[in-house]
Amino acid sequence: MYFLLLKACSCTSNFKNDTVYSLSMFHLISGIKDVIKVIEGRFAFLECQYNDEFESALEALGQIGSTIRGAELILSNAQSASRHVISAAFDRQAHGRQLAALEALGNIAGVTRSGNKILLNDSGEENLRRLMYENASMSSKLTPSGLFWAVLQQDSEVRIAAYKMLTALVARPWCLIAICTKQEIVNLVTDPHTETTKLGMDSKYDCCKAILTSLQSSVALDPSLTTIEKKLEEAVGRGPYSARYKSYAQPLVLTADRF
């Protein structure tokens, strides 16, 4: 499985190279498909054992999914690799596996990409949305918003991975609606006291900013969401470290009494 991870990293590096010629790209895509196929075949065997190998498989998919072409290839077959990633991301029974899956899902959704490279082709986007709703419907949470809120209530490591995942996913209208209709999520990402580490505060701030950007970019903003928009704007305006600075003791300077 370590070899597959190295292969995934190598292919991803070439995917990011815009000078790759069409013939080389054909062989590259073929190689990526082979890697994904091998990983898919291993998932069934690794599901109930070998956590380290399972996590390496998820990490390999995350590397592939960090590029738009790689993410589209992973999501081109919604019955296999992508289903395992999404299922593991919201399964709190295996901590390391869940972390690897959340990070992989964040990469596939576009957290490492920018601009017009975040959203995938129509097929990839539809499969991503459908898999999220299917996974939610088969859980006790029932909806994507319920899944999001569940991982945001876990430990700091999981929350940070969840912030990064949502930072990318919220570019999709269905995810934006899921977040904005779950008041608990809005309250958490706008609360300056939620996180105490720099990484946690930075990740939460980036997530809050991404939600606001997506909300303001909506074609027609629902009037009922204006309160949420204002709350997000205030949180973004405060910056990521407002709670830390306000918690420091302030020096008190007094003028000496004159006799």
XYZ file of C-alpha atoms in Angstrom:
259
model
C 0.000 0.000 0.000
C 2.975 2.295 0.620
C 3.954 1.811 -3.036
C 0.479 2.945 -4.082
C 0.870 6.069 -1.952
C 4.180 6.873 -3.655
C 2.608 6.207 -7.052
C -0.310 8.500 -6.191
C 2.059 11.290 -5.115
C 4.070 10.914 -8.326
C 0.989 10.999 -10.557
C -0.458 13.959 -8.689
C 2.741 15.903 -9.224
C 2.496 15.253 -12.970
C -1.205 16.181 -13.013
C -0.246 19.631 -11.732
C 2.214 20.074 -14.575
C 0.377 21.976 -17.307
C 3.108 21.173 -19.860
C 2.323 17.449 -19.949
C 1.522 16.494 -23.564
C -1.710 14.766 -24.530
C -0.115 11.334 -25.040
C 1.670 11.532 -21.700
C -1.572 12.664 -20.084
C -3.372 9.648 -21.546
C -0.823 7.302 -19.941
C -0.957 9.310 -16.709
C -4.739 9.048 -16.463
C -4.522 5.351 -17.253
C -1.980 4.927 -14.446
C -4.190 6.811 -11.963
C -7.172 4.654 -12.899
C -5.062 1.552 -12.231
C -4.047 2.874 -8.791
C -7.687 3.666 -7.904
C -8.771 0.217 -9.102
C -6.168 -1.522 -6.923
C -7.201 0.554 -3.907
C -10.861 -0.287 -4.523
C -9.979 -3.969 -4.584
C -8.096 -3.685 -1.298
C -10.797 -1.781 0.597
C -13.097 -4.793 1.057
C -10.209 -6.822 2.476
C -8.944 -4.022 4.729
C -12.335 -2.892 6.043
C -12.329 -4.929 9.253
C -8.579 -5.013 9.877
C -5.215 -3.471 9.045
C -6.038 0.110 10.039
C -2.620 1.380 8.933
C -3.083 0.054 5.407
C -6.636 1.378 5.254
C -5.409 4.821 6.290
C -2.626 4.673 3.684
C -5.233 3.831 1.040
C -7.297 6.849 2.101
C -4.194 9.045 2.078
C -3.376 7.861 -1.456
C -6.892 8.793 -2.605
C -6.489 12.169 -0.914
C -3.281 12.777 -2.841
C -4.973 11.852 -6.114
C -8.060 13.905 -5.242
C -6.027 17.044 -4.530
C -6.025 17.710 -8.294
C -9.241 18.369 -10.178
C -8.588 15.572 -12.685
C -7.777 13.121 -9.908
C -10.909 14.045 -7.945
C -13.075 13.571 -11.024
C -11.549 10.135 -11.625
C -12.221 9.080 -8.023
C -15.831 10.247 -8.283
C -16.382 8.849 -11.768
C -17.472 5.566 -10.194
C -19.699 6.450 -7.254
C -20.016 2.842 -6.133
C -16.440 2.278 -4.998
C -13.497 4.309 -3.709
C -15.395 7.550 -3.123
C -18.076 5.692 -1.171
C -15.430 4.291 1.203
C -13.919 7.750 1.731
C -17.241 9.363 2.648
C -18.340 6.461 4.826
C -15.070 6.468 6.816
C -15.110 10.267 7.197
C -18.208 10.113 9.399
C -17.428 6.863 11.234
C -16.136 7.766 14.692
C -15.324 4.151 15.606
C -11.772 4.344 14.161
C -10.113 7.674 14.970
C -7.079 7.447 12.671
C -9.151 6.140 9.804
C -11.707 8.929 10.250
C -8.996 11.611 10.242
C -7.455 10.215 7.054
C -10.876 10.061 5.400
C -11.834 13.623 6.392
C -8.555 14.918 4.977
C -9.027 12.872 1.792
C -12.594 14.141 1.387
C -11.395 17.711 1.915
C -8.803 17.257 -0.836
C -11.327 15.696 -3.216
C -13.746 18.563 -2.518
C -11.021 21.095 -3.350
C -9.473 22.451 -0.140
C -6.023 22.423 -1.789
C -7.343 23.944 -5.023
C -8.467 27.497 -5.740
C -10.628 29.567 -8.049
C -12.354 27.644 -10.812
C -10.535 24.429 -9.897
C -12.589 23.740 -6.765
C -15.788 22.547 -8.443
C -15.650 19.362 -10.525
C -17.432 18.368 -13.723
C -21.187 17.754 -13.578
C -20.821 14.008 -13.080
C -18.319 14.397 -10.256
C -20.420 17.008 -8.466
C -23.605 14.963 -8.745
C -21.912 11.813 -7.455
C -20.396 13.743 -4.533
C -23.774 15.225 -3.575
C -25.592 11.918 -3.963
C -23.054 9.974 -1.901
C -23.236 12.533 0.910
C -27.022 12.321 1.071
C -27.005 8.519 0.796
C -24.484 8.219 3.617
C -26.520 10.571 5.788
C -29.774 8.721 5.095
C -28.217 5.431 6.240
C -26.987 6.947 9.504
C -28.786 8.164 12.608
C -28.068 11.765 11.516
C -30.343 11.509 8.426
C -29.030 14.683 6.731
C -25.608 16.067 5.685
C -26.026 18.875 8.213
C -26.425 16.234 10.917
C -23.204 14.530 9.783
C -21.325 17.844 9.766
C -22.521 18.763 13.235
C -21.568 15.319 14.572
C -17.914 15.581 13.484
C -17.689 19.187 14.697
C -18.556 17.948 18.194
C -15.623 15.535 18.315
C -12.071 16.170 19.539
C -9.854 18.985 18.293
C -8.045 16.910 15.632
C -11.295 15.787 14.058
C -12.793 19.298 14.248
C -9.799 20.790 12.442
C -10.065 18.179 9.677
C -13.815 18.868 9.508
C -13.264 22.645 9.199
C -10.952 22.026 6.228
C -13.429 19.650 4.620
C -16.289 22.143 4.994
C -14.122 24.990 3.702
C -14.105 23.170 0.362
C -17.556 21.566 0.408
C -19.370 24.837 1.137
C -18.671 26.010 -2.421
C -21.583 23.693 -3.323
C -25.110 25.140 -2.878
C -26.406 21.951 -1.226
C -23.663 22.133 1.421
C -24.181 25.859 1.981
C -27.884 25.236 2.634
C -27.041 22.334 4.961
C -24.750 24.560 7.031
C -26.962 27.648 7.113
C -30.012 25.649 8.193
C -28.082 24.152 11.120
C -27.850 27.009 13.620
C -25.500 25.030 15.859
C -22.869 24.943 13.097
C -23.148 28.687 12.478
C -22.861 29.351 16.218
C -19.775 27.157 16.491
C -17.811 28.620 13.568
C -18.575 32.193 14.689
C -17.781 31.609 18.365
C -14.316 33.098 19.081
C -13.834 30.770 22.053
C -14.360 27.424 20.286
C -10.683 26.737 19.556
C -7.569 27.343 21.672
C -4.718 26.344 19.325
C -3.405 28.430 16.441
C -4.134 25.661 13.926
C -7.655 25.289 15.276
C -8.354 29.027 15.175
C -6.911 29.370 11.664
C -8.894 26.396 10.335
C -12.147 27.604 11.882
C -11.589 31.130 10.563
C -10.932 29.852 7.032
C -14.115 27.787 7.253
C -16.148 30.765 8.489
C -14.748 32.964 5.711
C -15.519 30.315 3.071
C -19.127 30.039 4.285
C -19.520 33.819 4.109
C -17.992 33.997 0.625
C -20.263 31.247 -0.644
C -23.302 32.867 0.945
C -22.541 36.269 -0.568
C -21.952 34.671 -3.960
C -25.403 33.099 -3.992
C -27.483 34.247 -6.956
C -30.436 35.197 -4.778
C -29.831 35.503 -1.054
C -32.772 34.286 0.984
C -33.908 37.148 3.244
C -34.042 34.686 6.136
C -30.260 34.253 5.854
C -29.358 37.935 6.313
C -28.976 37.444 10.073
C -26.574 34.578 9.486
C -24.661 36.645 6.941
C -24.246 39.469 9.444
C -23.067 37.042 12.126
C -20.474 35.574 9.748
C -19.313 39.047 8.689
C -18.753 40.025 12.329
C -16.786 36.833 12.986
C -14.606 37.320 9.895
C -14.085 40.972 10.830
C -12.770 39.977 14.259
C -10.065 37.817 12.700
C -8.978 34.353 13.839
C -7.311 35.305 17.135
C -9.718 37.777 18.735
C -10.464 35.556 21.742
C -6.778 34.990 22.455
C -5.961 38.689 22.534
C -8.954 39.595 24.652
C -8.081 36.948 27.215
C -4.690 38.494 27.986
C -4.468 40.577 31.135
C -4.389 44.269 30.327
C -1.761 46.400 32.109
C -3.211 49.033 34.389
C -1.379 52.360 34.412
C -2.144 54.762 37.253
C -0.889 58.287 37.757
C 1.162 58.516 40.952
C -0.524 60.432 43.729
C 1.086 63.753 44.550
C 1.512 64.776 48.136
